[in-house]
XYZ file of C-alpha atoms in Angstrom:
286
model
C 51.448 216.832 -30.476
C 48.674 217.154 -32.924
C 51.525 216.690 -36.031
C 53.256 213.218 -34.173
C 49.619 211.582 -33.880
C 48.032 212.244 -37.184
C 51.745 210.743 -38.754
C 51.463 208.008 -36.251
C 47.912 207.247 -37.779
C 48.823 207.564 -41.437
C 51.838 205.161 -41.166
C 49.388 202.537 -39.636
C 46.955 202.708 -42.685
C 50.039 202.384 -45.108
C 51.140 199.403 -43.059
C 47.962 197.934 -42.963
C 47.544 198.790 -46.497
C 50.241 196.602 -47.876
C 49.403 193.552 -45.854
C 46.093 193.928 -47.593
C 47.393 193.622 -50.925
C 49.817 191.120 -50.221
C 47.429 188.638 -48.604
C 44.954 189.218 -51.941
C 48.122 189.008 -54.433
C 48.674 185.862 -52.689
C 45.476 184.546 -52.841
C 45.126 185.407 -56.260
C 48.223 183.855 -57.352
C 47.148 180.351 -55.995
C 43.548 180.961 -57.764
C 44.879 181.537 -61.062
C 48.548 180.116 -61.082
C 49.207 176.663 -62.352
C 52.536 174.900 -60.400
C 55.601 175.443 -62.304
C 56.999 172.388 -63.719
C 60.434 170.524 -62.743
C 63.300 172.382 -64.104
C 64.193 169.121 -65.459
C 62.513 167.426 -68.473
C 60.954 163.577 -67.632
C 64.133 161.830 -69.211
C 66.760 164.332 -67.389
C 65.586 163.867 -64.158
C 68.815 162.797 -62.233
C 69.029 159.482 -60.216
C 69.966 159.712 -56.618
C 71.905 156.142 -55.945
C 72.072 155.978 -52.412
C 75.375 154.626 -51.060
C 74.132 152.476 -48.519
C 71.359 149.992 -49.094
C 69.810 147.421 -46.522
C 67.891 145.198 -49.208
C 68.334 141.974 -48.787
C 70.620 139.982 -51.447
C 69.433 137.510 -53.760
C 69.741 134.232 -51.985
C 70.084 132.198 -55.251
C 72.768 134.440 -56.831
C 72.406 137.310 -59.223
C 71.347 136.998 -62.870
C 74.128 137.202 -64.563
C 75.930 134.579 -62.693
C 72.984 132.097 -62.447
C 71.045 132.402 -65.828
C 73.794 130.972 -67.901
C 72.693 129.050 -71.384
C 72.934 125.307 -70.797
C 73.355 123.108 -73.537
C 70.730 120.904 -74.394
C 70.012 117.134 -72.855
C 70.467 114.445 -74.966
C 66.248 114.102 -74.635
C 65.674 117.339 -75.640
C 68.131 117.546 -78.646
C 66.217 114.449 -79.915
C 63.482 115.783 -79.445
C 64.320 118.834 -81.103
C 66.284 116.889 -84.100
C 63.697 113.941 -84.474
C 63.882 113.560 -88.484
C 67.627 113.996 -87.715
C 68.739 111.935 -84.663
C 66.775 108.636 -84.603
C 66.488 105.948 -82.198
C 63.968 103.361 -84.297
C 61.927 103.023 -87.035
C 57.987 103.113 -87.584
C 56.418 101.657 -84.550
C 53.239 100.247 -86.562
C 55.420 97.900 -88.542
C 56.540 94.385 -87.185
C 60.203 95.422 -88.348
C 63.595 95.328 -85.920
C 67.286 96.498 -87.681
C 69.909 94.757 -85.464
C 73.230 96.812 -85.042
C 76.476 96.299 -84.084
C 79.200 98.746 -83.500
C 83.117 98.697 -82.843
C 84.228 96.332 -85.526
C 86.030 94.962 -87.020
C 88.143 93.096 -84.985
C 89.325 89.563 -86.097
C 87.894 88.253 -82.507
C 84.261 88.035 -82.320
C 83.054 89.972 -85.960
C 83.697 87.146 -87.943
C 81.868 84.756 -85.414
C 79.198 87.625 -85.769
C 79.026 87.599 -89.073
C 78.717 83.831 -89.358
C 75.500 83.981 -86.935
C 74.227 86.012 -89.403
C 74.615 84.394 -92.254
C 73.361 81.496 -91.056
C 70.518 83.149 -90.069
C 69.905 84.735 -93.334
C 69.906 88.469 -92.327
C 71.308 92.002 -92.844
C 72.424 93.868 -89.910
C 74.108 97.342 -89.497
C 77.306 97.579 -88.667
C 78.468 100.950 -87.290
C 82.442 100.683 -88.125
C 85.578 102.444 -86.416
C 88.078 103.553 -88.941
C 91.358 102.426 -87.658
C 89.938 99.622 -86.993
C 89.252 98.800 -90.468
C 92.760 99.826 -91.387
C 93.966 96.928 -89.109
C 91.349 94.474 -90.407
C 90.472 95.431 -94.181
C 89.782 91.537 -95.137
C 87.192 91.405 -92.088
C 85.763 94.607 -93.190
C 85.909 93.480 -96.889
C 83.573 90.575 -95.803
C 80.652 92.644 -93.962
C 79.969 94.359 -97.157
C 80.485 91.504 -99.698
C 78.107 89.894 -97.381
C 75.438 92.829 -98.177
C 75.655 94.310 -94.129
C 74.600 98.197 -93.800
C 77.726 99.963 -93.203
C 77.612 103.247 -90.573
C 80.566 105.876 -89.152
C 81.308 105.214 -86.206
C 84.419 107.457 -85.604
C 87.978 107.196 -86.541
C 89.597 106.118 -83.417
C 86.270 106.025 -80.801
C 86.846 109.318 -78.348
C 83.842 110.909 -76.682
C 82.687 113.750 -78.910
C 81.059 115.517 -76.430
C 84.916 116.848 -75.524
C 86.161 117.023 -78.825
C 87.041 120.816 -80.797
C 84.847 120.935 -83.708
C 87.663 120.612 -86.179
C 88.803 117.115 -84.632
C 84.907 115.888 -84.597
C 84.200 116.551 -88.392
C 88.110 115.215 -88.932
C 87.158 111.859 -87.153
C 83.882 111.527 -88.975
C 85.680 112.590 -92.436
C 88.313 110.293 -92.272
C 86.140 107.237 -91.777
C 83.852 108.270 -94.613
C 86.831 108.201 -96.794
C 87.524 104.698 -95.770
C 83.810 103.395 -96.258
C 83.430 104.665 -99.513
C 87.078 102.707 -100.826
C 85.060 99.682 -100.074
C 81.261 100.828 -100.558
C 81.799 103.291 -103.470
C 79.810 105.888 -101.744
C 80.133 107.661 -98.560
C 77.677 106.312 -96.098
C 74.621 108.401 -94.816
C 74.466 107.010 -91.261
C 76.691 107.942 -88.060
C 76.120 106.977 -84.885
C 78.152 108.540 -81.874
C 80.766 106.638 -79.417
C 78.534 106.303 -76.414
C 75.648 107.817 -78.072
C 76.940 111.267 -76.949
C 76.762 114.667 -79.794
C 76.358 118.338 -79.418
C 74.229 120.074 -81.094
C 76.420 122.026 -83.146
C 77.637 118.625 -84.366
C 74.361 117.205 -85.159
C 73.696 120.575 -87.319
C 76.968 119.759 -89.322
C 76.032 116.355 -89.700
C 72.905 117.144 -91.287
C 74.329 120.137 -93.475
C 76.378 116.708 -94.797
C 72.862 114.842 -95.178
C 73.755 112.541 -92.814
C 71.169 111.137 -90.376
C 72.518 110.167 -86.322
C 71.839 106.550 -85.188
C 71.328 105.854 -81.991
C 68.883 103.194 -80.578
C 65.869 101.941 -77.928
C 67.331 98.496 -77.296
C 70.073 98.259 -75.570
C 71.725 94.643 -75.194
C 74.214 96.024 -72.145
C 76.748 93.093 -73.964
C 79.696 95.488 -73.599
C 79.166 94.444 -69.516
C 80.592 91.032 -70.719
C 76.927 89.874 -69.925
C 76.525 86.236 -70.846
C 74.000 84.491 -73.574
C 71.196 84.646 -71.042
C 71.393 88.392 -69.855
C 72.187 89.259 -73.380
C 68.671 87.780 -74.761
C 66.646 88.660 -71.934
C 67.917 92.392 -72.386
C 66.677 92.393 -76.064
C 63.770 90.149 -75.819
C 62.360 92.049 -73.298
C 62.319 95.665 -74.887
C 62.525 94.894 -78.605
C 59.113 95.830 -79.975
C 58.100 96.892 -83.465
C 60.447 99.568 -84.616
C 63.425 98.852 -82.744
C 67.245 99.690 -83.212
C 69.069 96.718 -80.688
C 72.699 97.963 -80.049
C 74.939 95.296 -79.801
C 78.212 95.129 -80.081
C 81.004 92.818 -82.812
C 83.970 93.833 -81.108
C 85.459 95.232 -78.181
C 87.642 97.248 -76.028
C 91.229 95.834 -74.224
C 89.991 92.362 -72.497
C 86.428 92.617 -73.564
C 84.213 89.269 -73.861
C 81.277 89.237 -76.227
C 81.169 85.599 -75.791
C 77.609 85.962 -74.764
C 76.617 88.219 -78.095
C 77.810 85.485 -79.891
C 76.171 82.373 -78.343
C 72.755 84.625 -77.916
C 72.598 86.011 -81.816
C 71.173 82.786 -83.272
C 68.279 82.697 -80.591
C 67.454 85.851 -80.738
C 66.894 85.927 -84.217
C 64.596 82.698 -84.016
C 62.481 84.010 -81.291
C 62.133 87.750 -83.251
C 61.081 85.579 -86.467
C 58.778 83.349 -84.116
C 56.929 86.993 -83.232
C 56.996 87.469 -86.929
C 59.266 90.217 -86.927
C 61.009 91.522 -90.197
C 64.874 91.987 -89.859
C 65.950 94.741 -91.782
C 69.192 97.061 -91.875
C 68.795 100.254 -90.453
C 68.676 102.185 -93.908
C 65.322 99.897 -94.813
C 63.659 100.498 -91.270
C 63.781 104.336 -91.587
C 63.174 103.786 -95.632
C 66.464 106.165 -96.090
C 66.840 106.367 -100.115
């Protein structure tokens, strides 16, 4: 009896013995021992995607649909190009460079040209090449008659559709053309409806050319008559300005009006003592 007790007591003080030091191993070990890091390094650390995902989608379309490159306006790339693509001249001088474009036809440029020479003054005339295949003599007469000459396409299409290699062809062509008659090929272009890329204006200017449009706009390819015509001008022409009319037209087109208004609008410009000048004078182009 005495044996079974005192072995009863001893294993109770072993027991009690080893709790002891566990507890205090314990407690020492969170005293002194710093966590252990992540098994993982910072850039291993794997992702967990989770397969289902109750965010709400982008109501306006994801990036990479919506944030496409658009090309530029026709504002901005003017603004952008401004030494380049020019729509009038110095605004302090009392100077305006009348231009027509679409000749020559044998319709209404020669009555054109007659207003002008009766007038005494230069205008620009922004020429389509086949046309001056089919009218040479007409063409012949705008430059013995000392008019600006400027490229106005081969056969008129919109450039804003056209490949690049059909663009520079229609601009090339016509250059080739001017310079039979002119002797040189001619600095200034100025787009069917006033419409370029900018990847066209950058080759245009790699060729030292400079892009024509204008601030007046006579509306005279509306078939507009004498009245509408000179109140259109009149109204905006100011010192600087580039007046787009027109000294021929498309199938069935009447510039009847251009030609009656021509002669008064030059009398009431040299009334405000306005300067009329070709467009290479008003921008001073060497």
């Amino acid at each position: 009896m005495i044996r079974l007790l005192a072995a009863f007591v001893i294993g109770a003080l072993l027991i009690s013995s080893a709790t002891g030091c566990a507890s205090h191993h314990e407690k020492e070990q969170g005293r002194n021992t710093q966590p252990q890091p992540n098994a993982y390094s910072e850039e291993e650390i794997p992702i967990q995607i989770q397969n289902e995902d109750d965010t709400p989608e982008l109501v306006g379309g994801p990036e990479d649909v919506v944030r496409k490159e658009e090309p530029l306006t026709l504002a901005e790339l003017r603004k952008k190009y401004k030494s380049i693509f020019l729509l009038q001249g110095d605004s302090k001088e009392k100077r305006v460079a009348l231009t027509f474009d679409d000749g020559p036809d044998e319709t209404f440029t020669p009555l054109v040209l007659d207003e002008l020479k009766k007038a005494g003054v230069k205008a620009t005339f922004f020429v389509v090449g086949n046309r001056i295949e089919a009218n040479p003599d007409i063409f012949q007469r705008m430059v013995n008659e000392g008019h600006a000459i400027g490229n106005h396409s081969y056969s008129h299409p919109n450039f804003l559709k056209l490949s690049d290699d059909k663009f520079r062809g229609e601009i090339e062509k016509t250059d080739r053309l001017i310079k039979t008659y002119i002797g040189y090929l001619p600095s200034l272009v100025r787009a069917p409806y006033g419409g370029v890329t900018e990847n066209q204006i950058n080759w245009l200017a790699s060729m030292e050319k400079k892009i024509i449009n204008w601030n007046v706009d006579s509306l005279d390819w509306k078939g507009l008559n004498a009245d509408e015509v000179y109140a259109n001008i009149m109204n905006a022409t100011k010192n600087g300005s580039i007046v787009l009319q027109h000294s021929a037209s498309g199938e069935d087109g009447d510039l009847t009006g251009t030609v009656e208004a021509l002669g008064w609008v030059i009398a009431q410009l040299k009334e405000k003592n306005m300067e009329l000048v070709t467009v290479p004078d008003l921008i001073h182009l060497q």
